[in-house]
Amino acid sequence: MSRVGVLLLNLGGPEQLEDVRPFLFNLFSDPEIIRLPFPWLQKPLAWLISTLRFQKSQENYKEIGGGSPLRSITEQQALAIEKQLEEKGLTAQTYIGMRYWHPFTEEALTRIKRDQIERLVILPLYPQYSISTSGSSFRLLDQLWQKDPELQNTDYTVIPSWYQRPGYIQAMAELIAQELDNCPNSEQVHIFFSAHGVPVSYVEEAGDPYQAEIEDCVDKIMKALNRSNSHTLAYQSRVGPVEWLKPYTEEAIQELASDGVKDLLVVPISFVSEHIETLQEIDMEYREVAEEAGISNFYRVPALNTHPVFINDLADLVVEALDAPTRLFSDAIQMKKIIKMYPQEKWQWGLTTTAEVWNGRLAMLGFMALLLELITGYGPLHLAGLL
């Protein structure tokens, strides 16, 4: 029998406070997170952002115990999938490839080669596809695969997204129903889906299917839930001055409060593991926004983590993928749409949408450079005697 492996892809997160700055540098060095017209600007910008942001980020991580639990939870998910596959009669080894922190994707591929895996299923732990999540990992894997003749001997199948899976939908509906049943006057609770945002340009200019998949996912979960509760979808975690998908989570919460909503149940729709954006951003920052706006009862649905229905469905997905024809990374991406992952966006002159986007980005760079000079006391304005 062939040696079978399952590569789980995820974001990664700093495990201790000293990891925060290099983690942020890795994150913002990725052109699929912040797209620049000139590639040589990527690492200087990443250095600048990580320098300006890491102390505030460290404070956020301190509030949840000093580090991200994402690696630990992903390891638990990997072991649970492996065990579930064994119960289905399939012996497979699971591997974890994080995009921005240990264990990096490169580390996972080293282990895959060491174990002489012959058939590999590549499964991102992002239910919905986006350029900035699964797409970024696929781009990196494609580059690594092309450079390594040993990897080219491994047959692989890529799963681009799986938000429509019945087990995933059922597990999400079950978690929501459990929280609703624990709420007094559960029929009055407003269900609030909060997804990680992406820039509007990714959807409108690059063809990212993320927004459409998120909206379809919410519709499927609400149908499976089969409750009369009203619901809202909003987007969190935006960065920089460019326009991101709307409505923004904090603004949507305030608007619901002004409409008289008193009971809010937040559902982290694009996250399958607890991490900084659920434990700190939702549980602390958005809870404070809600309470200050007048919402009396703020509840939150836990992330799926190792929910048995969810894990069983992922194991079924792996089995089904092994029976499917081998898919290349580029083929997997284009199963949804033709998506401009790379090369990066081109500069356009004139009064165009792209020009407006880049004006905002360049303004952000200029502002950050000024802020850094004010903080450090060094730079061209000081040399010129203007500061």
Coordinates of C-alpha atoms in Angstrom, one line a residue:
M1 CA 0.0 0.0 0.0
S2 CA 1.1 3.6 -0.6
R3 CA 2.3 5.7 2.2
V4 CA -0.4 8.3 2.8
G5 CA 0.0 11.7 4.4
V6 CA -2.3 14.6 5.2
L7 CA -0.8 18.1 5.3
L8 CA -2.9 20.5 7.3
L9 CA -2.3 24.2 6.5
N10 CA -2.9 27.0 8.9
L11 CA -1.8 30.5 9.8
G12 CA 0.4 29.9 12.8
G13 CA 0.8 32.1 15.8
P14 CA 3.4 33.3 18.3
E15 CA 3.7 30.9 21.2
Q16 CA 5.5 33.3 23.5
L17 CA 5.8 37.1 23.7
E18 CA 9.3 37.2 22.1
D19 CA 7.8 35.5 19.0
V20 CA 5.3 38.3 18.3
R21 CA 7.6 40.6 16.4
P22 CA 9.2 38.0 14.1
F23 CA 5.7 36.5 13.5
L24 CA 4.4 39.9 12.4
F25 CA 7.4 40.4 10.2
N26 CA 6.7 37.0 8.5
L27 CA 3.0 37.9 8.2
F28 CA 3.5 41.2 6.5
S29 CA 6.3 40.0 4.3
D30 CA 3.7 37.9 2.5
P31 CA 2.6 39.8 -0.7
E32 CA -0.9 38.2 -0.4
I33 CA -1.4 40.0 2.9
I34 CA -0.3 43.5 1.7
R35 CA 0.2 43.8 -2.0
L36 CA 2.8 46.4 -3.2
P37 CA 3.6 47.5 -6.7
F38 CA 7.3 47.0 -6.1
P39 CA 8.4 43.7 -4.5
W40 CA 11.6 45.2 -3.0
L41 CA 9.3 47.3 -0.7
Q42 CA 7.8 44.2 0.9
K43 CA 10.4 43.4 3.6
P44 CA 11.1 47.0 4.6
L45 CA 7.3 47.5 5.0
A46 CA 7.1 44.3 7.0
W47 CA 9.9 45.5 9.3
L48 CA 8.2 48.9 9.7
I49 CA 4.8 47.4 10.6
S50 CA 6.2 44.8 12.9
T51 CA 8.3 47.4 14.7
L52 CA 5.3 49.7 15.2
R53 CA 2.8 47.0 16.1
F54 CA 4.6 44.4 18.1
Q55 CA 4.3 46.0 21.6
K56 CA 0.5 46.5 21.2
S57 CA 0.2 42.9 19.9
Q58 CA 2.2 41.6 22.8
E59 CA -0.2 43.3 25.2
N60 CA -3.1 41.5 23.4
Y61 CA -1.3 38.1 23.7
K62 CA -0.7 38.8 27.4
E63 CA -4.5 39.0 27.8
I64 CA -4.9 35.5 26.6
G65 CA -2.0 33.9 28.5
G66 CA 1.1 35.1 26.7
G67 CA 0.9 33.2 23.4
S68 CA -1.4 31.7 20.8
P69 CA -3.0 28.3 21.4
L70 CA -3.3 27.7 17.6
R71 CA -0.4 25.3 17.3
S72 CA -1.6 23.2 20.3
I73 CA -5.2 23.0 18.9
T74 CA -4.0 22.2 15.4
E75 CA -1.9 19.4 16.8
Q76 CA -5.0 18.1 18.6
Q77 CA -7.0 18.3 15.3
A78 CA -4.2 16.5 13.4
L79 CA -4.2 13.6 15.9
A80 CA -8.0 13.4 16.0
I81 CA -8.1 13.2 12.2
E82 CA -5.4 10.6 12.2
K83 CA -7.4 8.5 14.7
Q84 CA -10.6 8.9 12.8
L85 CA -9.0 7.8 9.5
E86 CA -7.6 4.7 11.3
E87 CA -11.2 3.9 12.4
K88 CA -12.2 4.2 8.7
G89 CA -9.5 1.7 7.8
L90 CA -7.0 4.1 6.5
T91 CA -3.5 4.5 7.9
A92 CA -2.2 8.0 7.3
Q93 CA 0.3 10.3 8.9
T94 CA -0.7 13.9 9.5
Y95 CA 1.6 16.9 9.2
I96 CA 1.1 20.6 10.1
G97 CA 2.4 23.3 7.9
M98 CA 2.0 26.8 9.3
R99 CA 2.4 29.8 7.0
Y100 CA 4.0 32.4 9.4
W101 CA 5.4 30.5 12.4
H102 CA 6.6 27.1 13.6
P103 CA 6.1 24.4 12.4
F104 CA 6.6 26.2 9.0
T105 CA 5.4 24.6 5.8
E106 CA 9.0 24.0 4.9
E107 CA 9.4 21.9 8.1
A108 CA 6.4 19.8 7.3
L109 CA 7.7 19.1 3.8
T110 CA 11.0 18.0 5.3
R111 CA 9.1 15.5 7.4
I112 CA 7.0 14.3 4.5
K113 CA 10.1 13.6 2.5
R114 CA 11.7 11.8 5.5
D115 CA 8.7 9.6 5.8
Q116 CA 8.7 8.8 2.1
I117 CA 5.0 9.8 1.7
E118 CA 3.8 8.7 -1.7
R119 CA 0.2 10.1 -1.7
L120 CA -0.5 13.4 0.0
V121 CA -3.8 15.2 0.7
I122 CA -3.3 19.0 1.2
L123 CA -6.1 20.3 3.5
P124 CA -6.2 23.9 4.5
L125 CA -7.9 24.5 7.9
Y126 CA -9.7 27.5 6.3
P127 CA -13.3 26.5 5.4
Q128 CA -13.5 29.3 2.8
Y129 CA -10.9 30.0 0.1
S130 CA -9.2 33.3 0.1
I131 CA -6.1 34.6 -1.7
S132 CA -4.7 35.7 1.7
T133 CA -5.1 32.3 3.4
S134 CA -5.3 29.1 1.4
G135 CA -4.1 30.9 -1.7
S136 CA -0.9 32.2 0.0
S137 CA -0.1 28.7 1.3
F138 CA -0.8 27.2 -2.2
R139 CA 1.5 29.7 -3.8
L140 CA 4.3 28.9 -1.3
L141 CA 3.8 25.1 -1.8
D142 CA 3.9 25.6 -5.6
Q143 CA 7.3 27.4 -5.3
L144 CA 8.7 24.7 -3.0
W145 CA 7.4 21.9 -5.2
Q146 CA 9.0 23.3 -8.3
K147 CA 12.4 23.6 -6.7
D148 CA 12.6 20.1 -5.1
P149 CA 12.8 17.1 -7.5
E150 CA 12.2 14.8 -4.5
L151 CA 8.8 16.3 -3.8
Q152 CA 7.8 16.0 -7.5
N153 CA 7.7 12.2 -7.0
T154 CA 4.8 12.6 -4.5
D155 CA 1.3 12.5 -5.8
Y156 CA -0.9 15.1 -4.1
T157 CA -4.5 16.3 -4.1
V158 CA -5.3 19.8 -3.1
I159 CA -8.6 20.7 -1.4
P160 CA -9.2 24.4 -2.1
S161 CA -12.2 24.9 0.2
W162 CA -14.8 22.8 2.0
Y163 CA -17.3 25.3 3.7
Q164 CA -20.2 23.5 2.1
R165 CA -19.4 20.1 3.7
P166 CA -22.5 18.7 5.5
G167 CA -20.5 17.7 8.7
Y168 CA -19.0 21.2 9.0
I169 CA -22.4 22.8 8.6
Q170 CA -24.0 20.4 11.0
A171 CA -21.2 20.9 13.6
M172 CA -21.5 24.7 13.4
A173 CA -25.3 24.5 13.7
E174 CA -25.0 22.3 16.7
L175 CA -22.7 24.7 18.5
I176 CA -25.0 27.6 17.8
A177 CA -28.0 25.7 19.0
Q178 CA -26.2 24.7 22.2
E179 CA -25.4 28.3 23.0
L180 CA -28.9 29.5 22.2
D181 CA -30.5 26.8 24.4
N182 CA -28.4 28.1 27.3
C183 CA -29.7 31.7 26.8
P184 CA -32.8 33.1 28.5
N185 CA -35.3 34.1 25.9
S186 CA -33.3 32.4 23.2
E187 CA -35.6 33.4 20.4
Q188 CA -34.7 37.1 21.0
V189 CA -31.0 36.5 20.6
H190 CA -29.5 38.0 17.5
I191 CA -27.0 35.7 15.8
F192 CA -23.9 37.6 14.7
F193 CA -21.5 35.9 12.3
S194 CA -18.1 37.6 12.4
A195 CA -15.6 36.6 9.6
H196 CA -12.1 37.7 9.0
G197 CA -12.1 40.5 6.5
V198 CA -10.1 40.9 3.3
P199 CA -9.5 44.1 1.2
V200 CA -12.4 44.8 -1.2
S201 CA -9.9 44.9 -4.1
Y202 CA -9.1 41.2 -3.6
V203 CA -12.8 40.4 -4.4
E204 CA -13.6 43.1 -7.0
E205 CA -10.2 43.2 -8.8
A206 CA -8.5 39.9 -8.2
G207 CA -11.6 37.7 -8.2
D208 CA -11.2 36.2 -4.7
P209 CA -14.3 34.0 -4.1
Y210 CA -14.0 34.5 -0.3
Q211 CA -17.0 36.9 0.2
A212 CA -19.3 34.7 -1.9
E213 CA -18.3 31.6 0.0
I214 CA -18.7 33.2 3.4
E215 CA -22.2 34.4 2.5
D216 CA -23.2 31.0 1.1
C217 CA -21.8 29.4 4.2
V218 CA -23.8 31.6 6.6
D219 CA -27.0 30.8 4.5
K220 CA -26.3 27.0 4.8
I221 CA -25.7 27.2 8.6
M222 CA -28.9 29.2 9.2
K223 CA -30.9 26.7 7.2
A224 CA -29.4 23.8 9.1
L225 CA -30.0 25.6 12.4
N226 CA -33.7 26.1 11.5
R227 CA -34.4 28.8 14.1
S228 CA -36.3 32.0 13.7
N229 CA -33.5 34.2 15.1
S230 CA -32.4 37.2 13.1
H231 CA -28.8 37.2 12.0
T232 CA -26.1 39.5 10.7
L233 CA -22.8 38.9 8.8
A234 CA -19.9 41.3 9.4
Y235 CA -16.1 41.3 9.0
Q236 CA -13.3 41.9 11.5
S237 CA -9.5 42.4 11.8
R238 CA -8.9 44.9 9.0
V239 CA -5.5 46.6 8.7
G240 CA -4.5 49.8 7.0
P241 CA -6.4 52.6 5.3
V242 CA -7.7 50.7 2.3
E243 CA -11.4 49.6 2.1
W244 CA -12.1 46.1 3.5
L245 CA -15.3 44.1 3.2
K246 CA -18.2 45.6 5.0
P247 CA -20.0 45.9 7.3
Y248 CA -17.2 46.1 9.9
T249 CA -17.8 44.1 13.0
E250 CA -17.5 46.9 15.5
E251 CA -19.8 49.2 13.5
A252 CA -22.4 46.5 12.9
I253 CA -22.5 45.8 16.6
Q254 CA -23.1 49.4 17.4
E255 CA -25.8 49.7 14.8
L256 CA -27.6 46.6 16.2
A257 CA -27.5 48.2 19.6
S258 CA -29.0 51.4 18.3
D259 CA -31.8 49.3 16.8
G260 CA -32.6 47.9 20.2
V261 CA -30.8 44.5 20.2
K262 CA -30.0 43.5 23.8
D263 CA -28.9 39.9 23.3
L264 CA -26.0 39.1 20.9
L265 CA -24.5 35.7 20.1
V266 CA -21.3 36.0 18.1
V267 CA -20.3 33.2 15.8
P268 CA -16.6 33.1 14.5
I269 CA -17.5 31.9 11.1
S270 CA -14.1 31.7 9.3
F271 CA -12.1 30.3 12.3
V272 CA -12.1 26.6 13.2
S273 CA -9.7 27.0 16.2
E274 CA -9.5 29.4 19.1
H275 CA -6.8 32.0 18.7
I276 CA -6.1 35.7 19.2
E277 CA -9.0 36.9 17.0
T278 CA -11.6 34.9 19.0
L279 CA -10.1 34.9 22.5
Q280 CA -9.0 38.6 22.5
E281 CA -10.6 40.5 19.6
I282 CA -14.1 39.0 19.9
D283 CA -14.2 38.0 23.6
M284 CA -12.6 41.2 24.9
E285 CA -12.6 44.1 22.4
Y286 CA -16.0 43.4 20.7
R287 CA -17.6 42.5 24.1
E288 CA -16.5 46.0 25.3
V289 CA -17.9 47.6 22.2
A290 CA -21.2 45.8 22.7
E291 CA -21.6 46.6 26.4
E292 CA -20.7 50.3 25.8
A293 CA -23.3 50.4 23.0
G294 CA -26.0 49.1 25.3
I295 CA -26.1 45.4 24.5
S296 CA -26.9 43.7 27.8
N297 CA -26.0 40.1 27.0
F298 CA -23.0 39.2 24.9
Y299 CA -22.5 35.5 24.1
R300 CA -20.0 33.7 21.9
V301 CA -20.1 30.4 20.1
P302 CA -16.8 28.4 20.7
A303 CA -14.6 27.5 17.7
L304 CA -15.0 23.9 16.4
N305 CA -11.5 22.8 17.6
T306 CA -12.0 19.0 17.8
H307 CA -15.8 18.8 17.6
P308 CA -16.4 15.1 16.7
V309 CA -18.8 15.7 13.9
F310 CA -16.3 18.2 12.4
I311 CA -13.4 15.9 12.7
N312 CA -15.3 13.0 11.2
D313 CA -16.3 15.1 8.2
L314 CA -12.7 16.2 7.6
A315 CA -11.6 12.5 7.7
D316 CA -14.3 11.7 5.2
L317 CA -13.0 14.5 3.0
V318 CA -9.5 13.1 3.1
V319 CA -10.8 9.6 2.0
E320 CA -12.8 11.2 -0.8
A321 CA -9.8 13.2 -1.9
L322 CA -7.7 10.1 -2.2
D323 CA -10.2 8.7 -4.6
A324 CA -10.2 11.9 -6.7
P325 CA -7.7 12.6 -9.6
T326 CA -4.5 14.4 -8.6
R327 CA -4.9 18.2 -8.7
L328 CA -2.2 20.7 -9.2
F329 CA -2.1 23.8 -7.0
S330 CA -3.0 26.1 -9.9
D331 CA -5.9 23.7 -10.9
A332 CA -7.3 23.7 -7.4
I333 CA -7.3 27.4 -7.3
Q334 CA -9.0 27.8 -10.6
M335 CA -11.7 25.3 -9.7
K336 CA -13.5 28.3 -8.1
K337 CA -12.4 31.2 -10.3
I338 CA -9.5 32.5 -12.2
I339 CA -7.7 34.3 -9.4
K340 CA -4.8 36.6 -9.9
M341 CA -2.5 35.3 -7.2
Y342 CA 0.7 36.3 -8.8
P343 CA 2.3 38.3 -10.3
Q344 CA 1.4 41.0 -7.9
E345 CA -1.0 43.9 -8.8
K346 CA 0.4 46.3 -11.5
W347 CA 0.5 50.0 -11.0
Q348 CA -2.0 52.0 -13.0
W349 CA -1.8 55.7 -13.8
G350 CA -4.8 57.9 -13.9
L351 CA -8.1 58.2 -11.9
T352 CA -8.7 54.5 -11.6
T353 CA -9.9 52.3 -8.8
T354 CA -6.4 50.7 -8.6
A355 CA -4.8 54.1 -8.4
E356 CA -7.1 55.1 -5.5
V357 CA -6.1 51.9 -3.6
W358 CA -2.4 52.6 -4.1
N359 CA -2.8 56.2 -3.1
G360 CA -4.1 54.9 0.2
R361 CA -1.4 52.4 0.6
L362 CA 1.4 54.9 -0.2
A363 CA -0.2 57.4 2.2
M364 CA 0.0 54.6 4.8
L365 CA 3.7 54.1 4.1
G366 CA 4.4 57.8 4.4
F367 CA 2.5 58.1 7.7
M368 CA 4.3 55.1 9.1
A369 CA 7.7 56.5 8.1
L370 CA 6.8 59.8 9.8
L371 CA 5.6 58.0 12.9
L372 CA 8.7 55.9 13.1
E373 CA 10.9 59.0 12.7
L374 CA 9.0 60.8 15.5
I375 CA 9.5 57.7 17.8
T376 CA 13.2 57.1 17.0
G377 CA 14.4 60.7 16.4
Y378 CA 16.2 59.6 13.2
G379 CA 15.4 60.1 9.6
P380 CA 15.5 62.6 6.6
L381 CA 13.2 65.2 8.3
H382 CA 15.6 65.4 11.3
L383 CA 18.6 65.6 9.0
A384 CA 17.0 68.5 7.1
G385 CA 16.2 70.3 10.4
L386 CA 12.4 70.1 9.9
L387 CA 11.9 68.1 13.1

